[in-house]
Short mmCIF file of C-alpha atoms in Angstrom, two decimals:
data_model
loop_
_atom_site.label_atom_id
_atom_site.label_comp_id
_atom_site.label_asym_id
_atom_site.label_seq_id
_atom_site.Cartn_x
_atom_site.Cartn_y
_atom_site.Cartn_z
CA GLU S 1 34.61 21.63 -22.67
CA ARG S 2 37.23 19.81 -20.70
CA VAL S 3 37.20 16.95 -18.21
CA GLU S 4 39.32 17.24 -15.09
CA VAL S 5 40.65 14.00 -13.59
CA LEU S 6 42.16 13.83 -10.12
CA LEU S 7 44.69 11.00 -10.12
CA VAL S 8 45.37 9.48 -6.69
CA CYS S 9 47.95 6.70 -6.50
CA ILE S 10 50.44 4.99 -4.23
CA PRO S 11 53.37 2.66 -5.13
CA ARG S 12 52.16 -0.96 -5.30
CA GLU S 13 55.28 -2.25 -3.52
CA VAL S 14 54.48 -0.02 -0.53
CA VAL S 15 50.93 -1.34 -0.37
CA GLY S 16 52.13 -4.92 -0.87
CA GLY S 17 54.51 -4.71 2.08
CA TYR S 18 51.77 -3.60 4.45
CA LEU S 19 49.30 -6.16 3.09
CA ASP S 20 51.80 -8.99 3.58
CA ALA S 21 52.43 -7.92 7.17
CA LEU S 22 48.69 -7.68 7.87
CA ASP S 23 48.06 -11.08 6.26
CA GLU S 24 50.63 -12.68 8.56
CA ALA S 25 48.75 -11.15 11.50
CA GLY S 26 45.45 -12.54 10.22
CA VAL S 27 44.06 -9.10 9.38
CA ARG S 28 42.20 -8.43 6.15
CA PRO S 29 41.90 -4.70 5.44
CA ARG S 30 38.75 -3.32 3.86
CA SER S 31 40.30 -0.25 2.32
CA ILE S 32 43.39 1.96 2.09
CA MET S 33 43.02 5.74 2.22
CA PHE S 34 45.07 8.83 2.92
CA PRO S 35 45.08 10.53 6.34
CA SER S 36 43.44 13.55 4.73
CA THR S 37 40.47 11.56 3.37
CA ALA S 38 40.08 9.72 6.70
CA LEU S 39 40.10 13.06 8.51
CA ALA S 40 37.49 14.37 6.08
CA ASP S 41 35.20 11.45 7.00
CA TYR S 42 35.81 12.20 10.69
CA VAL S 43 34.96 15.91 10.28
CA THR S 44 31.84 15.16 8.23
CA PHE S 45 30.60 12.68 10.82
CA CYS S 46 31.18 15.05 13.73
CA ARG S 47 29.54 18.00 11.95
CA ARG S 48 26.58 15.84 10.91
CA GLU S 49 26.61 17.44 7.48
CA VAL S 50 28.51 17.31 4.19
CA ALA S 51 30.28 20.64 3.91
CA THR S 52 30.10 22.60 0.67
CA GLY S 53 33.80 23.34 1.07
CA LEU S 54 36.27 21.66 3.41
CA GLY S 55 40.03 22.09 3.67
CA LEU S 56 42.47 19.92 5.63
CA ILE S 57 46.11 20.78 6.32
CA VAL S 58 47.86 17.56 7.36
CA GLU S 59 51.42 18.00 8.65
CA THR S 60 54.16 15.36 8.71
CA SER S 61 57.81 15.63 9.68
CA ASP S 62 58.96 16.52 6.14
CA ALA S 63 55.86 17.70 4.25
CA THR S 64 52.42 19.24 4.57
CA GLU S 65 49.41 18.12 2.52
CA ILE S 66 46.72 20.59 1.57
CA ALA S 67 43.55 18.66 0.65
CA LEU S 68 40.31 20.26 -0.50
CA PHE S 69 36.91 18.57 -0.45
CA ALA S 70 33.66 19.72 -2.02
CA GLU S 71 30.39 18.02 -1.11
CA GLY S 72 32.13 14.85 0.02
CA ARG S 73 34.58 14.58 -2.91
CA LEU S 74 38.34 15.02 -2.88
CA VAL S 75 38.86 17.76 -5.49
CA ALA S 76 42.48 18.77 -4.89
CA SER S 77 45.59 17.60 -3.02
CA GLN S 78 49.02 19.22 -2.92
CA LEU S 79 52.20 18.49 -0.98
CA VAL S 80 54.42 21.29 0.27
CA LEU S 81 57.84 19.72 0.91
CA GLY S 82 60.85 20.47 3.09
CA GLU S 83 61.33 23.67 5.03
CA ARG S 84 58.65 25.41 3.01
CA ALA S 85 56.06 23.18 4.74
CA ALA S 86 56.78 24.91 8.06
CA ASP S 87 56.13 28.38 6.62
CA ASP S 88 52.47 29.35 7.10
CA ALA S 89 52.82 32.01 4.42
CA VAL S 90 53.87 29.42 1.82
CA VAL S 91 51.09 27.05 2.89
CA GLY S 92 48.61 29.91 2.83
CA ARG S 93 49.56 30.90 -0.73
CA SER S 94 49.25 27.30 -1.91
CA LEU S 95 45.86 27.02 -0.21
CA ALA S 96 44.62 30.25 -1.81
CA ARG S 97 45.76 29.09 -5.26
CA GLN S 98 43.98 25.74 -4.89
CA LEU S 99 40.78 27.40 -3.69
CA ALA S 100 40.84 29.67 -6.72
CA ASP S 101 41.59 26.79 -9.10
CA GLU S 102 38.65 24.76 -7.76
CA GLY S 103 36.25 27.70 -7.58
CA LEU S 104 35.74 27.39 -3.81
CA GLU S 105 34.93 30.51 -1.80
CA PRO S 106 37.37 30.92 1.14
CA GLU S 107 34.68 32.30 3.45
CA ARG S 108 32.51 29.22 2.79
CA THR S 109 35.31 26.69 3.20
CA SER S 110 35.93 25.26 6.68
CA LEU S 111 39.62 24.74 7.34
CA TYR S 112 41.24 22.38 9.87
CA ARG S 113 44.82 21.33 10.66
CA TRP S 114 46.18 18.09 12.09
CA SER S 115 49.76 17.04 12.76
CA LEU S 116 50.94 13.47 12.25
CA ALA S 117 54.36 14.35 13.70
CA ASN S 118 53.80 16.09 17.03
CA GLY S 119 50.12 15.53 17.86
CA ALA S 120 47.26 17.87 17.19
CA GLY S 121 48.34 21.14 15.69
CA THR S 122 46.86 24.41 16.85
CA PRO S 123 45.32 26.27 13.90
CA SER S 124 46.78 29.63 13.16
CA ALA S 125 44.55 32.64 12.60
CA ALA S 126 44.96 32.37 8.85
CA LEU S 127 44.71 28.60 8.47
CA GLY S 128 41.84 27.43 10.64
CA GLU S 129 39.24 28.23 13.23
CA ARG S 130 39.00 25.28 15.62
CA ASN S 131 41.05 22.44 16.99
CA LEU S 132 40.05 19.32 15.09
CA ILE S 133 39.79 17.16 18.22
CA GLU S 134 37.09 19.40 19.72
CA LEU S 135 34.63 18.39 17.02
CA ALA S 136 34.25 14.99 18.68
CA ARG S 137 32.78 16.43 21.88
CA GLY S 138 29.15 15.44 22.04
CA GLN S 139 29.49 13.23 18.95
CA LEU S 140 31.78 10.42 20.13
CA THR S 141 31.84 8.70 23.51
CA ALA S 142 35.40 8.75 24.86
CA ASN S 143 37.34 9.44 28.04
CA GLU S 144 38.97 12.82 28.64
CA ALA S 145 42.38 11.54 27.50
CA PHE S 146 40.91 11.27 24.00
CA PHE S 147 40.50 15.06 23.97
CA THR S 148 43.49 16.16 26.03
CA ALA S 149 46.31 13.85 24.85
CA PRO S 150 45.48 12.38 21.44
CA SER S 151 48.13 10.45 19.56
CA PRO S 152 48.98 11.65 16.01
CA ALA S 153 47.33 8.63 14.35
CA LEU S 154 44.15 8.77 16.46
CA LEU S 155 41.82 10.86 14.33
CA PRO S 156 42.81 9.32 10.95
CA ALA S 157 42.16 5.91 12.54
CA VAL S 158 38.73 7.06 13.75
CA GLY S 159 37.93 8.41 10.30
CA ALA S 160 39.02 5.15 8.65
CA ALA S 161 36.86 3.18 11.08
CA LEU S 162 33.85 5.37 10.28
CA SER S 163 34.39 4.71 6.59
CA ALA S 164 34.62 0.96 7.25
CA VAL S 165 31.17 0.95 8.86
CA HIS S 166 29.71 3.01 5.98
CA GLU S 167 29.63 6.28 7.93
CA GLY S 168 32.12 7.97 5.61
CA VAL S 169 31.35 10.10 2.58
CA VAL S 170 34.67 10.29 0.70
CA ARG S 171 34.71 7.40 -1.79
CA LEU S 172 38.42 6.66 -2.09
CA ASN S 173 39.91 3.18 -1.73
CA LEU S 174 43.50 2.47 -2.79
CA LEU S 175 43.33 -1.21 -1.87
CA PRO S 176 44.14 -3.31 -4.96
CA ALA S 177 41.03 -4.68 -6.63
CA GLU S 178 42.13 -8.29 -6.16
CA ASN S 179 42.28 -7.75 -2.38
CA ARG S 180 38.92 -6.07 -1.99
CA GLN S 181 36.84 -9.25 -2.49
CA ALA S 182 33.24 -8.34 -1.79
CA PHE S 183 33.87 -5.35 0.44
CA ASP S 184 33.09 -2.77 -2.23
CA GLU S 185 30.19 -4.72 -3.68
CA GLY S 186 27.75 -3.82 -0.95
CA PRO S 187 26.48 -5.76 2.06
CA SER S 188 27.78 -9.28 2.61
CA ILE S 189 25.74 -12.44 2.09
CA VAL S 190 25.27 -12.72 5.84
CA THR S 191 23.93 -9.18 5.94
CA TRP S 192 21.48 -9.93 3.14
CA VAL S 193 20.37 -13.12 4.89
CA LEU S 194 19.82 -11.24 8.14
CA MET S 195 17.93 -8.50 6.33
CA ALA S 196 15.71 -11.05 4.56
CA THR S 197 15.09 -12.90 7.81
CA SER S 198 14.20 -9.65 9.57
CA LEU S 199 11.81 -8.74 6.74
CA VAL S 200 10.11 -12.14 6.92
CA LEU S 201 9.79 -11.86 10.68
CA LEU S 202 8.28 -8.38 10.35
CA MET S 203 5.80 -9.66 7.78
CA LEU S 204 4.86 -12.60 10.00
CA LEU S 205 4.47 -10.28 12.96
CA GLY S 206 2.20 -7.96 10.99
CA ALA S 207 0.18 -10.87 9.60
CA SER S 208 -0.22 -12.45 13.04
CA GLY S 209 -1.46 -9.13 14.40
CA MET S 210 -4.05 -8.91 11.63
CA VAL S 211 -5.17 -12.52 12.21
CA LYS S 212 -5.52 -11.87 15.95
CA ASP S 213 -7.59 -8.76 15.26
CA ILE S 214 -9.92 -10.70 12.95
CA MET S 215 -10.30 -13.51 15.50
CA LEU S 216 -11.04 -11.06 18.31
CA LYS S 217 -13.63 -9.27 16.16
CA ARG S 218 -15.32 -12.59 15.40
CA GLN S 219 -15.36 -13.56 19.08
CA VAL S 220 -16.85 -10.21 20.04
CA GLN S 221 -19.48 -10.49 17.28
CA THR S 222 -20.41 -14.03 18.41
CA ARG S 223 -20.81 -12.91 22.01
CA LEU S 224 -22.90 -9.90 20.97
CA GLU S 225 -25.21 -12.16 18.96
CA ALA S 226 -25.51 -14.54 21.93
CA VAL S 227 -26.59 -11.81 24.36
CA ALA S 228 -28.76 -9.94 21.84
CA PRO S 229 -32.06 -11.59 23.01
CA ASP S 230 -31.29 -10.76 26.63
CA VAL S 231 -30.44 -7.20 25.66
CA ARG S 232 -33.76 -6.82 23.82
CA GLU S 233 -35.65 -8.23 26.81
CA VAL S 234 -33.86 -5.87 29.18
CA LYS S 235 -34.68 -2.93 26.92
CA THR S 236 -38.36 -3.97 26.84
CA ILE S 237 -38.50 -4.23 30.63
CA GLN S 238 -36.74 -0.89 30.94
CA ASN S 239 -39.30 0.71 28.64
CA GLU S 240 -42.12 -0.72 30.75
CA ILE S 241 -40.46 0.56 33.90
CA ASP S 242 -40.10 4.00 32.34
CA GLU S 243 -43.76 4.04 31.35
CA LEU S 244 -44.92 2.93 34.81
CA GLN S 245 -42.66 5.50 36.40
CA ARG S 246 -44.16 8.16 34.16
CA GLN S 247 -47.65 7.14 35.26
CA VAL S 248 -46.63 7.14 38.91
CA ASP S 249 -45.14 10.59 38.48
CA ILE S 250 -48.41 11.79 36.97
CA LEU S 251 -50.39 10.30 39.82
CA GLY S 252 -48.03 11.64 42.44
CA SER S 253 -48.00 15.14 40.97
CA ALA S 254 -51.82 15.53 40.88
CA GLY S 255 -52.92 17.31 44.04
CA GLU S 256 -50.27 15.98 46.42
CA GLY S 257 -51.40 12.35 46.25
CA ARG S 258 -55.09 13.12 45.82
CA VAL S 259 -55.55 10.68 42.94
CA THR S 260 -53.91 7.90 44.91
CA THR S 261 -56.32 8.50 47.80
CA LEU S 262 -59.34 8.46 45.46
CA LEU S 263 -58.18 5.18 43.98
CA LYS S 264 -57.90 3.69 47.45
CA ASP S 265 -61.46 4.86 48.34
CA LEU S 266 -62.92 3.60 45.07
CA THR S 267 -61.27 0.24 45.56
CA GLU S 268 -62.93 -0.09 48.96
CA LEU S 269 -66.37 1.24 47.85
CA ILE S 270 -66.97 -0.44 44.52
CA PRO S 271 -68.37 -4.00 44.84
CA VAL S 272 -66.12 -6.88 43.96
CA ASP S 273 -68.34 -7.91 41.03
CA ALA S 274 -67.84 -4.52 39.33
CA TYR S 275 -64.83 -2.99 37.62
CA LEU S 276 -63.87 0.32 36.10
CA THR S 277 -62.66 0.83 32.55
CA THR S 278 -62.13 4.60 32.66
CA MET S 279 -61.54 7.13 35.41
CA ASN S 280 -61.15 10.86 34.77
CA LEU S 281 -60.62 13.55 37.39
CA ARG S 282 -60.75 17.13 36.26
CA GLY S 283 -61.62 20.27 38.23
CA GLY S 284 -63.05 18.37 41.21
CA ARG S 285 -65.39 16.32 38.99
CA LEU S 286 -64.90 12.56 38.77
CA THR S 287 -66.09 10.58 35.76
CA LEU S 288 -66.26 6.77 35.94
CA ASP S 289 -67.03 4.20 33.24
CA GLY S 290 -67.32 0.49 33.92
CA GLN S 291 -69.49 -2.60 34.30
CA ALA S 292 -71.34 -4.06 37.29
CA ARG S 293 -74.22 -6.44 38.07
CA SER S 294 -76.16 -3.46 39.33
CA ALA S 295 -75.12 0.01 38.32
CA SER S 296 -77.39 1.58 40.94
CA ASP S 297 -75.40 -0.21 43.66
CA ILE S 298 -72.34 1.78 42.51
CA ILE S 299 -74.22 5.07 43.03
CA THR S 300 -75.47 3.95 46.45
CA ALA S 301 -71.98 2.98 47.54
CA LEU S 302 -70.44 6.26 46.42
CA GLU S 303 -73.18 8.39 48.04
CA LYS S 304 -72.51 6.71 51.39
CA SER S 305 -68.91 7.96 51.21
CA LYS S 306 -68.02 11.30 52.74
CA ARG S 307 -65.68 11.99 49.82
CA PHE S 308 -68.25 12.10 46.99
CA LYS S 309 -71.51 13.95 46.43
CA ASN S 310 -74.03 14.50 43.64
CA VAL S 311 -73.39 11.07 42.17
CA THR S 312 -75.49 10.68 38.98
CA PHE S 313 -75.52 8.73 35.78
CA SER S 314 -74.07 10.70 32.88
CA SER S 315 -75.70 8.39 30.34
CA PRO S 316 -78.26 5.57 30.37
CA THR S 317 -77.02 2.17 31.46
CA THR S 318 -76.96 -0.67 28.96
CA ARG S 319 -77.15 -4.42 29.60
CA GLN S 320 -74.29 -6.60 28.34
CA GLY S 321 -74.89 -10.20 29.37
CA ASP S 322 -75.26 -10.38 33.13
CA LYS S 323 -73.69 -6.93 33.66
CA GLU S 324 -74.76 -3.37 33.16
CA ARG S 325 -72.51 -0.90 31.45
CA PHE S 326 -72.58 2.46 33.20
CA ALA S 327 -71.15 5.95 33.06
CA LEU S 328 -71.51 8.28 36.02
CA THR S 329 -70.16 11.51 37.44
CA ALA S 330 -69.58 12.69 41.00
CA GLU S 331 -68.20 15.74 42.72
CA VAL S 332 -65.16 15.18 44.90
CA ILE S 333 -65.34 16.78 48.33
CA LYS S 334 -62.05 18.49 49.20
#
């Protein structure tokens, strides 16, 4: 039941001197951080993940800092001073003690080293696995000199820049509160205005798309209603054509055009004052129903033809006005 507090501080007069110099140059800093925390932001960005355990050994000309990070938080920082800083055994023992104190597993803690005195340090077998600069390959766009001849302050500067554009994960800012203004309060007023404007534009764009869709649907519906009568008429004509075609097919399929020939002969033989109401051809026997001024003239006309024989009335004729209604049968000569 204890609360551990990591106190990170820097003399105000040191900060004030740098801030005065920057103010004279017209530069307003957003934050102040340690090289180790800036390097942690750089490593996290390049790895595209927040490591469960991360260790950074940062060397200077007279001291070495051992900083431990867990899930994006600075959990421990220790300085090894003087000649002891150049002894990997001493640094290794300090690192092991800090890992144990913070409950971090060595095999699950990624360790990197960077030198602020003589450029990028090469990790020893016990204190690191990879050169820190190599993490940027494929993650940052830079010329080859960035990777082959980096200056000591390069990677901390990159990490600080990433933090300034909200790509960092270590929340540590030693800039005095009175100098921070609105930097730590979230996006600026301009950013909020741009975001609101973008949102309004997106809403207008979506609404305009919906209005256009509704207008197009109405136009299509109006045009469909306008052509509906024509469509119905076309469908009616098409149905009539289909029915006539069906009848033609029936006529054409009966005895290789035989029915068509019979119709031609009947048209020529039957008097002009007579007409047929029914014609039935089945098994070589033709049945005709119709009306004429003289039904007997129909029989006479058919018997004169070489195509019909045995023409007889199938039922008595009946008088309807000035015409006789008849029904007769005849054999069709093949």
